[in-house]
Coordinates of C-alpha atoms in Angstrom, one line a residue:
Chain Y
M1 CA 83.6 52.5 114.2
N2 CA 86.5 54.4 112.5
Q3 CA 86.7 58.1 113.2
I4 CA 88.4 60.2 110.6
K5 CA 91.1 62.3 112.2
L6 CA 91.5 65.7 110.7
S7 CA 95.0 66.9 110.0
Q8 CA 96.1 70.3 111.3
Y9 CA 99.2 72.3 111.0
E10 CA 102.1 71.3 113.2
T11 CA 103.1 74.3 115.2
T12 CA 106.6 75.7 115.7
R13 CA 107.5 77.2 119.0
Y14 CA 109.4 80.4 118.1
S15 CA 110.0 82.8 115.3
R16 CA 112.5 85.5 114.5
I17 CA 113.3 88.1 111.8
Y18 CA 116.1 86.6 109.6
S19 CA 117.0 89.6 107.6
L20 CA 116.0 93.1 106.4
G21 CA 116.0 94.8 103.0
A22 CA 115.8 98.5 102.2
A23 CA 115.2 100.8 99.2
R24 CA 114.7 104.5 99.2
G25 CA 113.4 107.0 96.6
D26 CA 116.3 107.9 94.3
L27 CA 115.7 111.7 94.7
V28 CA 117.2 113.6 97.6
V29 CA 114.7 116.4 98.3
T30 CA 115.9 119.3 100.5
N31 CA 113.7 121.6 102.7
D32 CA 114.5 124.5 100.3
D33 CA 113.1 122.4 97.5
I34 CA 109.7 122.2 99.0
A35 CA 109.5 125.3 101.3
G36 CA 108.1 127.7 98.7
P37 CA 104.5 126.3 98.2
I38 CA 104.0 126.2 102.0
D39 CA 105.6 129.6 102.6
S40 CA 108.2 128.1 104.9
S41 CA 111.9 127.7 105.3
D42 CA 114.7 125.2 105.9
E43 CA 115.0 126.3 109.5
W44 CA 111.2 126.1 110.2
I45 CA 111.0 122.5 108.9
R46 CA 114.2 121.4 110.6
Q47 CA 113.0 122.8 114.0
R48 CA 109.5 121.3 113.8
T49 CA 110.4 117.9 112.2
G50 CA 114.1 117.2 112.4
I51 CA 114.1 116.5 108.6
I52 CA 117.1 117.8 106.6
T53 CA 116.4 115.8 103.5
R54 CA 113.6 113.4 102.4
R55 CA 113.9 110.6 99.8
R56 CA 111.4 110.6 97.0
A57 CA 110.9 108.5 94.0
G58 CA 110.7 110.2 90.6
K59 CA 108.1 109.3 87.9
D60 CA 110.3 106.4 86.7
Q61 CA 110.7 104.7 90.1
S62 CA 107.5 102.9 91.1
L63 CA 106.3 101.6 94.5
M64 CA 106.9 98.1 93.0
D65 CA 110.5 98.9 91.9
M66 CA 111.5 99.9 95.5
S67 CA 109.6 96.9 96.9
V68 CA 111.3 94.4 94.7
A69 CA 114.7 95.8 95.6
A70 CA 114.0 95.7 99.3
A71 CA 112.5 92.2 99.1
K72 CA 115.4 90.8 97.1
E73 CA 117.9 92.1 99.6
A74 CA 115.9 90.5 102.5
I75 CA 115.6 87.1 100.7
A76 CA 119.3 87.1 99.9
G77 CA 120.2 88.1 103.5
A78 CA 118.0 85.3 104.9
G79 CA 119.9 82.7 102.8
I80 CA 116.7 81.1 101.6
Q81 CA 115.3 80.5 98.1
P82 CA 112.3 82.6 97.0
S83 CA 110.4 79.4 96.4
E84 CA 110.6 78.6 100.1
I85 CA 108.5 81.7 101.0
G86 CA 105.1 80.5 102.3
A87 CA 103.3 83.9 102.4
V88 CA 103.8 87.5 101.3
I89 CA 102.3 90.3 103.3
F90 CA 102.5 93.8 101.8
S91 CA 101.6 96.8 103.8
T92 CA 100.9 100.0 101.9
I93 CA 98.5 102.9 101.5
S94 CA 99.9 104.1 98.2
H95 CA 99.5 101.2 95.8
P96 CA 97.7 103.0 93.0
F97 CA 95.3 100.1 92.2
Q98 CA 92.2 99.2 94.2
T99 CA 92.8 95.6 93.0
P100 CA 94.7 93.4 92.5
S101 CA 97.0 93.6 95.5
A102 CA 100.6 94.7 95.4
A103 CA 101.5 91.5 97.2
T104 CA 100.6 89.1 94.4
L105 CA 102.7 91.0 91.8
L106 CA 105.6 91.3 94.2
A107 CA 105.5 87.6 95.0
D108 CA 105.7 86.9 91.3
L109 CA 108.5 89.4 90.6
V110 CA 110.7 88.0 93.4
G111 CA 110.1 84.3 92.5
A112 CA 107.7 83.5 95.4
N113 CA 104.8 82.6 93.0
P114 CA 102.5 80.7 94.0
A115 CA 102.8 81.8 97.7
P116 CA 99.6 83.2 99.2
A117 CA 100.0 87.0 99.0
F118 CA 97.9 89.9 100.3
D119 CA 98.0 93.6 101.2
I120 CA 97.2 95.1 104.5
S121 CA 96.2 98.7 105.1
A122 CA 97.4 99.9 108.5
A123 CA 99.4 102.9 107.4
C124 CA 102.3 103.8 109.6
A125 CA 101.6 100.8 111.8
G126 CA 101.5 98.5 108.8
Y127 CA 105.0 96.9 109.0
C128 CA 104.5 96.0 112.7
Y129 CA 101.1 94.6 111.9
G130 CA 102.8 92.6 109.2
I131 CA 105.4 91.2 111.6
A132 CA 102.6 90.3 114.0
Q133 CA 100.9 88.3 111.3
A134 CA 104.1 86.7 110.0
D135 CA 105.0 85.6 113.5
A136 CA 101.6 84.0 113.9
L137 CA 101.8 82.3 110.5
V138 CA 105.2 80.9 111.2
R139 CA 104.5 79.6 114.7
S140 CA 101.2 78.1 113.7
G141 CA 102.9 76.2 111.0
V142 CA 101.0 77.8 108.1
A143 CA 104.2 79.1 106.5
K144 CA 107.9 78.4 107.1
Y145 CA 109.1 81.7 105.8
V146 CA 107.1 84.9 105.4
L147 CA 108.1 88.0 103.4
V148 CA 106.8 91.2 105.0
V149 CA 107.1 94.4 103.0
G150 CA 106.2 97.9 104.1
A151 CA 106.4 100.3 101.1
E152 CA 105.0 103.7 100.1
K153 CA 105.2 106.1 97.3
L154 CA 103.6 108.9 99.3
S155 CA 104.7 111.6 96.9
D156 CA 101.8 110.5 94.6
F157 CA 99.3 111.4 97.3
L158 CA 100.5 114.7 98.6
D159 CA 99.6 118.3 98.0
P160 CA 102.7 120.5 97.9
T161 CA 100.7 123.4 99.4
D162 CA 99.5 121.4 102.4
R163 CA 101.1 122.7 105.6
S164 CA 99.9 119.8 107.8
I165 CA 101.9 116.8 106.6
S166 CA 103.2 117.1 103.0
F167 CA 106.7 118.3 103.9
L168 CA 107.2 115.2 106.1
L169 CA 106.3 112.6 103.5
A170 CA 108.8 110.5 101.5
D171 CA 109.1 107.3 99.5
G172 CA 110.7 103.9 100.3
A173 CA 110.4 100.2 100.9
G174 CA 111.5 98.0 103.8
A175 CA 111.3 94.2 103.8
A176 CA 111.9 91.4 106.3
I177 CA 111.9 87.6 106.2
V178 CA 110.4 86.0 109.2
G179 CA 110.9 82.3 109.9
P180 CA 111.2 79.6 112.6
S181 CA 113.7 79.9 115.4
D182 CA 115.2 77.9 118.2
E183 CA 115.0 80.8 120.6
P184 CA 112.2 83.5 121.0
G185 CA 112.8 86.3 118.5
I186 CA 109.5 88.2 118.3
S187 CA 107.6 89.1 121.5
P188 CA 103.8 89.2 121.7
T189 CA 102.5 92.2 119.8
V190 CA 100.6 95.0 121.6
W191 CA 98.4 96.3 118.9
G192 CA 95.0 97.9 118.3
S193 CA 93.1 100.8 116.8
D194 CA 91.0 103.8 117.7
G195 CA 88.6 104.6 114.9
S196 CA 87.0 107.4 116.9
H197 CA 90.0 109.4 115.5
W198 CA 89.5 108.1 111.9
E199 CA 89.7 111.6 110.5
S200 CA 92.9 112.7 112.3
V201 CA 95.1 111.4 109.6
S202 CA 93.2 110.8 106.4
M203 CA 92.6 111.8 102.8
T204 CA 91.3 115.2 101.9
H205 CA 88.5 113.6 99.7
S206 CA 87.2 110.2 98.7
L207 CA 87.9 108.8 95.2
L208 CA 84.2 109.0 94.5
E209 CA 84.2 112.8 95.0
F210 CA 87.2 113.0 92.7
R211 CA 85.5 110.9 90.1
D212 CA 82.4 113.1 90.2
G213 CA 84.5 116.2 89.7
E214 CA 83.6 117.5 93.2
S215 CA 87.2 117.6 94.5
P216 CA 90.8 117.7 93.4
W217 CA 93.0 114.6 93.6
P218 CA 92.8 113.2 97.1
T219 CA 95.9 113.8 99.2
I220 CA 97.0 113.0 102.8
K221 CA 96.3 115.5 105.6
Q222 CA 96.5 115.4 109.4
D223 CA 95.4 117.2 112.5
G224 CA 98.9 117.6 113.8
Q225 CA 98.2 118.5 117.4
T226 CA 95.8 115.7 118.0
V227 CA 98.1 113.2 116.4
F228 CA 101.1 114.5 118.3
R229 CA 99.4 114.1 121.6
W230 CA 98.3 110.5 120.8
A231 CA 101.6 109.5 119.2
V232 CA 103.7 110.6 122.2
W233 CA 101.6 110.0 125.3
E234 CA 99.4 107.2 124.3
M235 CA 102.1 105.4 122.3
A236 CA 104.6 105.7 125.1
K237 CA 102.1 103.6 127.2
V238 CA 101.8 101.1 124.3
A239 CA 105.6 100.9 124.1
Q240 CA 105.8 100.3 127.8
Q241 CA 103.2 97.5 127.6
A242 CA 105.2 95.9 124.8
L243 CA 108.2 95.9 127.0
D244 CA 106.2 94.4 129.9
V245 CA 104.6 91.6 127.9
A246 CA 108.1 90.8 126.5
G247 CA 109.5 90.6 130.0
V248 CA 112.1 93.2 129.1
K249 CA 113.2 96.5 130.7
A250 CA 114.1 99.6 128.9
E251 CA 117.8 99.2 129.9
D252 CA 117.8 95.7 128.3
L253 CA 117.2 97.2 124.9
T254 CA 119.9 97.8 122.3
A255 CA 117.6 100.0 120.1
L256 CA 114.4 101.9 119.9
V257 CA 112.9 102.0 116.4
T258 CA 109.7 104.0 116.3
H259 CA 107.8 105.0 113.2
Q260 CA 109.8 107.9 111.8
A261 CA 106.9 110.5 112.0
N262 CA 108.7 113.5 113.4
I263 CA 111.9 113.8 115.4
R264 CA 110.0 115.7 118.1
I265 CA 107.7 112.7 118.6
I266 CA 110.7 110.4 118.8
D267 CA 112.6 112.6 121.3
E268 CA 109.5 113.1 123.5
M269 CA 108.9 109.3 123.5
V270 CA 112.5 108.7 124.6
K271 CA 111.8 111.0 127.5
Q272 CA 108.5 109.3 128.4
L273 CA 110.1 105.9 128.3
K274 CA 113.1 107.1 130.4
L275 CA 115.4 105.3 128.0
P276 CA 119.0 105.0 129.2
E277 CA 121.6 106.6 127.0
H278 CA 123.1 103.3 125.8
V279 CA 119.9 102.5 123.9
A280 CA 120.4 103.5 120.3
V281 CA 117.5 105.6 119.0
A282 CA 116.6 105.4 115.3
R283 CA 116.5 108.8 113.7
D284 CA 116.4 107.9 110.0
I285 CA 113.8 110.6 109.5
V286 CA 116.5 113.2 109.4
N287 CA 117.7 112.0 106.0
T288 CA 114.9 109.8 104.8
G289 CA 111.7 111.6 105.9
N290 CA 108.4 109.9 106.9
T291 CA 107.8 106.8 104.7
S292 CA 104.8 105.5 106.7
A293 CA 104.7 101.7 106.4
A294 CA 108.4 101.6 105.3
S295 CA 109.8 103.7 108.1
V296 CA 110.4 101.1 110.8
P297 CA 112.3 98.6 108.6
L298 CA 114.2 101.3 106.9
A299 CA 115.2 102.8 110.2
M300 CA 116.3 99.5 111.7
H301 CA 118.1 98.6 108.5
Q302 CA 120.0 101.9 108.8
L303 CA 121.1 101.3 112.4
L304 CA 122.4 97.8 111.4
A305 CA 124.0 99.1 108.2
D306 CA 126.0 101.9 109.8
G307 CA 127.2 99.7 112.6
T308 CA 125.3 101.6 115.4
V309 CA 123.8 98.3 116.6
K310 CA 124.7 94.6 116.1
S311 CA 122.7 91.6 115.2
G312 CA 121.4 89.7 118.3
G313 CA 120.4 92.7 120.5
L314 CA 116.9 93.5 121.4
A315 CA 114.9 96.3 119.7
L316 CA 111.6 97.7 120.6
Q317 CA 109.8 98.6 117.3
I318 CA 106.5 100.6 117.3
G319 CA 104.4 101.8 114.4
F320 CA 101.5 104.2 114.8
G321 CA 99.4 106.4 112.5
A322 CA 96.3 106.7 110.4
G323 CA 93.3 104.7 111.7
L324 CA 94.4 105.4 114.3
A325 CA 96.2 102.1 114.3
F326 CA 99.2 101.0 116.3
A327 CA 101.4 98.0 116.9
A328 CA 104.5 97.4 119.0
Q329 CA 106.8 94.4 119.7
V330 CA 110.3 93.6 120.9
V331 CA 112.4 91.7 118.4
V332 CA 115.8 90.3 118.2
L333 CA 117.8 92.3 115.7
P334 CA 118.6 90.2 112.6
Chain D
M1 CA 92.6 122.2 147.2
A2 CA 92.1 124.5 144.1
L3 CA 95.0 126.7 143.2
S4 CA 94.6 130.4 142.8
Q5 CA 95.1 132.1 139.4
N6 CA 98.5 133.3 140.4
E7 CA 99.6 129.9 141.6
V8 CA 98.5 128.4 138.3
L9 CA 100.4 131.1 136.4
V10 CA 103.6 130.3 138.3
G11 CA 103.2 126.6 137.7
L12 CA 102.4 127.1 134.0
A13 CA 105.5 129.4 133.6
E14 CA 107.6 126.6 135.0
I15 CA 106.2 124.2 132.4
V16 CA 106.8 126.7 129.6
N17 CA 110.3 127.3 130.8
E18 CA 111.1 123.6 130.9
E19 CA 109.8 123.0 127.4
T20 CA 111.1 126.1 125.6
G21 CA 113.7 127.7 127.8
I22 CA 111.7 130.9 128.0
D23 CA 112.2 132.9 131.3
V24 CA 109.5 132.3 133.7
E25 CA 109.2 136.1 134.1
S26 CA 108.3 136.4 130.5
V27 CA 105.3 134.2 130.8
Q28 CA 102.6 136.8 131.7
M29 CA 98.8 136.8 131.4
G30 CA 98.6 139.0 128.4
K31 CA 101.3 137.2 126.3
S32 CA 100.2 135.3 123.2
F33 CA 101.7 131.8 123.0
T34 CA 102.5 132.1 119.3
N35 CA 103.0 135.8 118.6
D36 CA 104.8 136.9 121.8
L37 CA 106.4 133.7 123.1
D38 CA 107.0 132.1 119.7
I39 CA 105.8 128.7 120.9
D40 CA 105.0 126.3 118.0
S41 CA 102.0 123.8 117.9
I42 CA 104.1 120.8 119.0
S43 CA 105.6 122.6 122.0
M44 CA 102.1 123.9 122.8
M45 CA 100.8 120.3 123.0
T46 CA 103.7 119.3 125.2
I47 CA 102.9 122.2 127.6
V48 CA 99.2 121.2 127.6
V49 CA 99.9 117.6 128.5
N50 CA 102.3 118.6 131.2
A51 CA 99.8 121.1 132.5
E52 CA 97.1 118.4 132.6
E53 CA 99.4 116.3 134.7
K54 CA 100.5 119.1 137.0
F55 CA 97.1 120.6 137.7
G56 CA 95.0 117.4 137.5
V57 CA 92.7 118.8 134.8
K58 CA 91.6 117.7 131.3
I59 CA 92.3 120.0 128.4
P60 CA 90.6 118.6 125.3
D61 CA 92.2 119.0 121.8
E62 CA 89.3 121.2 120.6
E63 CA 89.9 123.5 123.6
V64 CA 93.6 123.9 122.9
K65 CA 93.0 126.1 119.9
N66 CA 91.1 128.6 122.1
L67 CA 94.0 129.0 124.4
L68 CA 95.7 131.9 122.5
T69 CA 97.2 133.7 125.5
V70 CA 98.8 132.6 128.8
G71 CA 95.8 134.2 130.5
D72 CA 93.4 132.0 128.5
A73 CA 95.2 128.9 129.7
V74 CA 95.4 130.1 133.3
N75 CA 91.7 130.9 133.3
F76 CA 90.8 127.6 131.8
I77 CA 92.9 125.6 134.2
T78 CA 91.7 127.6 137.2
S79 CA 88.1 127.0 136.4
A80 CA 88.6 123.4 135.3
Q81 CA 90.0 122.6 138.8
G82 CA 86.4 123.0 140.0

């Protein structure tokens, strides 16, 4: 009797990041520009966050505009045709439509139509979540190339009088192409979530409360002290685990690229990880601000663009934020 | 072996000094962390985590906002040692 043999995907052993793309909000917003409504000062903001300027998009620059620019740069850098993209993963919390996804529109706009395309909501961990999924899709043979985008226009969801987080937030888009590789290029991902702190970084109100006239426009808020403690001491453990599962030591790294939440978090994590001085530490927050899902690819792109690091080195990248959600992996710099 | 109040104060002053550069002599029981020592919320959390490690106690987030003065922290740590 003949048995029907089902076809399954042919797997690929390794994957890597081929290229990155970056786009930031057109406006350079200084601390003095935003200090008034929070009764603050340039000095206070610099001291607590490290931010000197943040990049924001004006009314005429949309989330999709920045995403298309970043995605096109990544596609060109990878040397592939958009039609070769087998999946589009878009991480954002600031796409202003409940449905459809931002990913399907982006796929169409960059010439990747009809690739499967979907959004993920993992806030500041979103890009690293996306890389984990892209790595799995490539190695399982589902897609040859995957476009991962982390993009935010957070300025649409902030309250200028909020003293907990508004002065950190910024707008931008980062993109990566992940594809097959002869050598390992993306380590196992250490990722997870802790929904018991669901409200630590969240919206002030639900959309239903806003609809019913019970609240103003929902904006982002955080419990800074709780988040700081988690982001430094818990995430330092996650970063160490990522190094361990990658079989890499801190001194083997070329760069540390954390989510650009606050320079004090970055500096404290460097201390916790006992990073040697030769490891470049991304501090894109100083000029860009906190762009949530976009911050890791933007910061890595900056290190490569200004020549601080070269392609081929190892970088530990870690995203963490609302959820609370987190993800870390070691990658070969594209 | 539980530390005395004074031993906790000395240890806490060292942690504050390391984080902020403030003289250990200035870290006195009656001093307010924010008003007198000008310690911001991020430095305060770093001090709390380092104190947890040094004294082997747990200081929950919701307790941190009650620690207004150095004395509040010393008393909490001393009693939390059990």
